[in-house]
Amino acid sequence: MRIILVSGPGSGREAYIKALREFGVAFDVSESLLDLSEMHNQVRCNGFIIDVPTLLRSGAADKAEANLLMDNFPVLRINYNASSGIRGIPSGRFSGTSGDLKTFILESCNSFPARSLRGTKRANKVLNVILNRDLNSPGSQIEKSVTLNFSTEGGFFFSVSNWKKGDYAWIVVKELDDKTPIKSLVQWVVPWGRLNHFPGIGVQFLNISNQQADQIDEFIRGKKELK
């Protein structure tokens, strides 16, 4: 289990670090939400602890980043006072109801699967892809498709074929430099004919390479043009 603490320098951060060490939990420290996005984007963690004064000093873009965290991770907003100690407010659907730091870590974070911050960021952009049910199958098992949205951990792909949850797909993305097929697991299916829905499959990437994930992240953040 790994926790990321977001806190500027001061007595509060020292108290938080002391408590985390006493709990024996692995953790990283980020001085700001901006630093978090730039320096810890690929770190897989089980939750975030955010110092309230640090959050209040943040700009609008950083506060939007905090909202993204609350939507996708266990998050505890905490404050430190020399007389009353550390007090917390759980924030978001994964964070439980206890404001106690130890309870938050042992219950909310310990039960949450580790994921990276960049994996929560999704783009509603079109990539051209090939869906293959079996790498050893004939050409009839191959389907041309496009993404409706994607992240470094998966995406939703247009399809009118007969897929079911639990199927495996091997996906080749035309726009990626590394065109090694990405083994993926179908997590949900939207069948053709459902009102106001695109038909397709939502998949989880199982063996995406670092090069592929880095390039997808660049597409999402607009640092690399789609060609």
mmCIF file of C-alpha atoms in Angstrom, residues 17-196:
data_model
loop_
_atom_site.group_PDB
_atom_site.id
_atom_site.type_symbol
_atom_site.label_atom_id
_atom_site.label_comp_id
_atom_site.label_asym_id
_atom_site.label_seq_id
_atom_site.Cartn_x
_atom_site.Cartn_y
_atom_site.Cartn_z
ATOM 1 C CA ILE A 17 4.952 12.374 8.203
ATOM 2 C CA LYS A 18 5.509 11.291 11.808
ATOM 3 C CA ALA A 19 2.041 9.708 11.930
ATOM 4 C CA LEU A 20 2.503 7.880 8.612
ATOM 5 C CA ARG A 21 5.834 6.482 9.782
ATOM 6 C CA GLU A 22 4.240 5.267 13.003
ATOM 7 C CA PHE A 23 1.574 3.461 10.957
ATOM 8 C CA GLY A 24 4.297 1.780 8.897
ATOM 9 C CA VAL A 25 2.775 2.776 5.575
ATOM 10 C CA ALA A 26 4.789 3.598 2.437
ATOM 11 C CA PHE A 27 4.252 7.174 1.277
ATOM 12 C CA ASP A 28 5.475 9.941 -0.996
ATOM 13 C CA VAL A 29 5.293 13.667 -0.299
ATOM 14 C CA SER A 30 4.254 16.345 -2.790
ATOM 15 C CA GLU A 31 4.503 20.018 -1.852
ATOM 16 C CA SER A 32 1.577 21.079 -4.040
ATOM 17 C CA LEU A 33 -1.091 19.736 -6.371
ATOM 18 C CA LEU A 34 0.912 21.121 -9.299
ATOM 19 C CA ASP A 35 3.962 19.185 -8.124
ATOM 20 C CA LEU A 36 1.755 16.119 -7.718
ATOM 21 C CA SER A 37 0.624 16.234 -11.343
ATOM 22 C CA GLU A 38 4.130 16.782 -12.690
ATOM 23 C CA MET A 39 6.232 14.542 -10.432
ATOM 24 C CA HIS A 40 3.907 11.720 -9.331
ATOM 25 C CA ASN A 41 1.763 11.206 -12.425
ATOM 26 C CA GLN A 42 2.821 7.584 -12.905
ATOM 27 C CA VAL A 43 3.051 6.499 -9.251
ATOM 28 C CA ARG A 44 0.522 3.811 -8.367
ATOM 29 C CA CYS A 45 -1.063 4.554 -5.006
ATOM 30 C CA ASN A 46 -4.036 3.644 -2.844
ATOM 31 C CA GLY A 47 -5.075 7.077 -1.647
ATOM 32 C CA PHE A 48 -4.247 10.724 -1.021
ATOM 33 C CA ILE A 49 -3.959 12.872 2.083
ATOM 34 C CA ILE A 50 -4.309 16.588 1.331
ATOM 35 C CA ASP A 51 -3.377 19.327 3.777
ATOM 36 C CA VAL A 52 -6.242 21.852 3.871
ATOM 37 C CA PRO A 53 -4.054 25.022 4.061
ATOM 38 C CA THR A 54 -2.077 23.763 1.049
ATOM 39 C CA LEU A 55 -5.334 23.208 -0.823
ATOM 40 C CA LEU A 56 -6.629 26.674 0.066
ATOM 41 C CA ARG A 57 -3.461 28.290 -1.297
ATOM 42 C CA SER A 58 -3.883 26.461 -4.608
ATOM 43 C CA GLY A 59 -5.119 28.035 -7.821
ATOM 44 C CA ALA A 60 -8.275 27.095 -9.685
ATOM 45 C CA ALA A 61 -6.528 24.523 -11.897
ATOM 46 C CA ASP A 62 -5.001 22.793 -8.867
ATOM 47 C CA LYS A 63 -8.367 22.690 -7.096
ATOM 48 C CA ALA A 64 -9.837 21.047 -10.192
ATOM 49 C CA GLU A 65 -7.049 18.455 -9.874
ATOM 50 C CA ALA A 66 -8.149 17.857 -6.280
ATOM 51 C CA ASN A 67 -11.712 17.246 -7.466
ATOM 52 C CA LEU A 68 -10.369 14.683 -9.954
ATOM 53 C CA LEU A 69 -8.630 12.886 -7.103
ATOM 54 C CA MET A 70 -11.819 12.840 -5.022
ATOM 55 C CA ASP A 71 -13.711 11.269 -7.921
ATOM 56 C CA ASN A 72 -11.167 8.488 -8.410
ATOM 57 C CA PHE A 73 -9.307 7.767 -5.139
ATOM 58 C CA PRO A 74 -9.795 7.688 -1.384
ATOM 59 C CA VAL A 75 -9.002 11.244 -0.245
ATOM 60 C CA LEU A 76 -8.703 12.622 3.272
ATOM 61 C CA ARG A 77 -8.447 16.395 3.704
ATOM 62 C CA ILE A 78 -6.527 17.021 6.907
ATOM 63 C CA ASN A 79 -5.542 19.875 9.184
ATOM 64 C CA TYR A 80 -3.074 20.072 12.041
ATOM 65 C CA ASN A 81 -3.343 22.031 15.240
ATOM 66 C CA ALA A 82 -0.746 21.815 18.001
ATOM 67 C CA SER A 83 -3.424 21.482 20.693
ATOM 68 C CA SER A 84 -5.927 19.184 18.935
ATOM 69 C CA GLY A 85 -3.617 17.221 16.658
ATOM 70 C CA ILE A 86 -4.568 15.886 13.212
ATOM 71 C CA ARG A 87 -8.187 16.054 12.116
ATOM 72 C CA GLY A 88 -9.554 14.888 8.808
ATOM 73 C CA ILE A 89 -12.576 15.091 6.516
ATOM 74 C CA PRO A 90 -13.105 12.190 4.088
ATOM 75 C CA SER A 91 -13.891 13.430 0.588
ATOM 76 C CA GLY A 92 -15.313 11.459 -2.314
ATOM 77 C CA ARG A 93 -17.106 8.161 -2.801
ATOM 78 C CA PHE A 94 -14.091 5.955 -2.009
ATOM 79 C CA SER A 95 -13.129 7.673 1.235
ATOM 80 C CA GLY A 96 -15.445 6.197 3.839
ATOM 81 C CA THR A 97 -16.943 8.203 6.679
ATOM 82 C CA SER A 98 -14.199 8.412 9.307
ATOM 83 C CA GLY A 99 -12.015 11.487 9.695
ATOM 84 C CA ASP A 100 -9.447 9.520 11.690
ATOM 85 C CA LEU A 101 -6.188 9.215 9.743
ATOM 86 C CA LYS A 102 -5.392 5.652 10.817
ATOM 87 C CA THR A 103 -8.907 4.417 10.078
ATOM 88 C CA PHE A 104 -8.833 6.081 6.658
ATOM 89 C CA ILE A 105 -5.566 4.328 5.786
ATOM 90 C CA LEU A 106 -6.439 0.880 7.145
ATOM 91 C CA GLU A 107 -9.998 0.764 5.833
ATOM 92 C CA SER A 108 -10.461 3.051 2.816
ATOM 93 C CA CYS A 109 -6.953 2.951 1.327
ATOM 94 C CA ASN A 110 -6.105 -0.649 2.179
ATOM 95 C CA SER A 111 -9.185 -1.925 0.309
ATOM 96 C CA PHE A 112 -8.679 0.316 -2.742
ATOM 97 C CA PRO A 113 -6.713 -1.150 -5.701
ATOM 98 C CA ALA A 114 -3.594 0.874 -6.460
ATOM 99 C CA ARG A 115 -3.753 2.953 -9.628
ATOM 100 C CA SER A 116 -1.825 5.836 -11.173
ATOM 101 C CA LEU A 117 -2.974 9.423 -11.364
ATOM 102 C CA ARG A 118 -2.522 9.489 -15.125
ATOM 103 C CA GLY A 119 -4.792 6.459 -15.413
ATOM 104 C CA THR A 120 -7.721 8.574 -14.156
ATOM 105 C CA LYS A 121 -7.353 11.108 -16.963
ATOM 106 C CA ARG A 122 -9.485 10.345 -19.988
ATOM 107 C CA ALA A 123 -9.801 11.894 -23.438
ATOM 108 C CA ASN A 124 -12.876 11.948 -25.661
ATOM 109 C CA LYS A 125 -10.841 11.691 -28.848
ATOM 110 C CA VAL A 126 -10.838 9.377 -31.833
ATOM 111 C CA LEU A 127 -8.046 6.863 -32.339
ATOM 112 C CA ASN A 128 -8.164 4.262 -35.104
ATOM 113 C CA VAL A 129 -7.856 0.735 -33.760
ATOM 114 C CA ILE A 130 -7.975 -2.902 -34.779
ATOM 115 C CA LEU A 131 -9.811 -5.281 -32.443
ATOM 116 C CA ASN A 132 -8.719 -8.908 -32.574
ATOM 117 C CA ARG A 133 -10.307 -11.702 -30.568
ATOM 118 C CA ASP A 134 -7.335 -14.039 -31.004
ATOM 119 C CA LEU A 135 -3.839 -13.311 -32.266
ATOM 120 C CA ASN A 136 -3.870 -16.706 -33.989
ATOM 121 C CA SER A 137 -7.309 -16.264 -35.540
ATOM 122 C CA PRO A 138 -7.997 -15.722 -39.232
ATOM 123 C CA GLY A 139 -8.800 -12.292 -40.629
ATOM 124 C CA SER A 140 -12.530 -12.774 -40.071
ATOM 125 C CA GLN A 141 -11.932 -12.274 -36.329
ATOM 126 C CA ILE A 142 -10.482 -8.800 -36.887
ATOM 127 C CA GLU A 143 -12.688 -5.711 -36.576
ATOM 128 C CA LYS A 144 -11.832 -2.131 -37.540
ATOM 129 C CA SER A 145 -12.930 0.310 -34.875
ATOM 130 C CA VAL A 146 -12.353 3.718 -33.246
ATOM 131 C CA THR A 147 -12.127 4.958 -29.683
ATOM 132 C CA LEU A 148 -14.916 7.025 -28.183
ATOM 133 C CA ASN A 149 -12.797 7.732 -25.108
ATOM 134 C CA PHE A 150 -9.570 6.371 -23.667
ATOM 135 C CA SER A 151 -7.050 6.548 -20.843
ATOM 136 C CA THR A 152 -3.743 4.823 -20.169
ATOM 137 C CA GLU A 153 -5.673 2.046 -18.405
ATOM 138 C CA GLY A 154 -8.390 1.329 -20.964
ATOM 139 C CA GLY A 155 -11.072 2.829 -23.148
ATOM 140 C CA PHE A 156 -14.408 2.474 -24.900
ATOM 141 C CA PHE A 157 -14.331 1.181 -28.475
ATOM 142 C CA PHE A 158 -17.081 1.279 -31.070
ATOM 143 C CA SER A 159 -18.260 -2.204 -32.036
ATOM 144 C CA VAL A 160 -21.408 -3.939 -33.275
ATOM 145 C CA SER A 161 -19.958 -7.429 -32.852
ATOM 146 C CA ASN A 162 -21.135 -9.987 -30.310
ATOM 147 C CA TRP A 163 -18.894 -9.355 -27.302
ATOM 148 C CA LYS A 164 -19.523 -10.327 -23.702
ATOM 149 C CA LYS A 165 -18.006 -9.313 -20.392
ATOM 150 C CA GLY A 166 -14.877 -11.340 -19.678
ATOM 151 C CA ASP A 167 -13.833 -11.704 -23.318
ATOM 152 C CA TYR A 168 -10.239 -10.900 -24.229
ATOM 153 C CA ALA A 169 -9.303 -8.559 -27.072
ATOM 154 C CA TRP A 170 -5.955 -7.694 -28.587
ATOM 155 C CA ILE A 171 -5.915 -4.059 -29.658
ATOM 156 C CA VAL A 172 -3.633 -2.333 -32.138
ATOM 157 C CA VAL A 173 -3.775 1.474 -32.092
ATOM 158 C CA LYS A 174 -2.858 2.981 -35.473
ATOM 159 C CA GLU A 175 -1.635 6.285 -34.023
ATOM 160 C CA LEU A 176 0.845 4.721 -31.580
ATOM 161 C CA ASP A 177 4.474 4.339 -32.604
ATOM 162 C CA ASP A 178 4.566 0.989 -30.815
ATOM 163 C CA LYS A 179 1.914 -1.133 -32.529
ATOM 164 C CA THR A 180 2.384 -4.195 -30.361
ATOM 165 C CA PRO A 181 -1.119 -5.636 -29.702
ATOM 166 C CA ILE A 182 -2.382 -4.624 -26.253
ATOM 167 C CA LYS A 183 -4.052 -7.518 -24.441
ATOM 168 C CA SER A 184 -7.304 -6.210 -22.958
ATOM 169 C CA LEU A 185 -10.218 -7.485 -20.908
ATOM 170 C CA VAL A 186 -13.806 -6.571 -21.804
ATOM 171 C CA GLN A 187 -15.394 -5.075 -18.679
ATOM 172 C CA TRP A 188 -18.748 -3.984 -20.096
ATOM 173 C CA VAL A 189 -20.709 -4.120 -23.336
ATOM 174 C CA VAL A 190 -23.219 -1.710 -24.881
ATOM 175 C CA PRO A 191 -25.175 -3.678 -27.509
ATOM 176 C CA TRP A 192 -26.356 -2.197 -30.802
ATOM 177 C CA GLY A 193 -29.885 -0.794 -30.579
ATOM 178 C CA ARG A 194 -29.765 0.766 -27.117
ATOM 179 C CA LEU A 195 -31.415 4.196 -27.211
ATOM 180 C CA ASN A 196 -29.021 7.177 -27.170
#
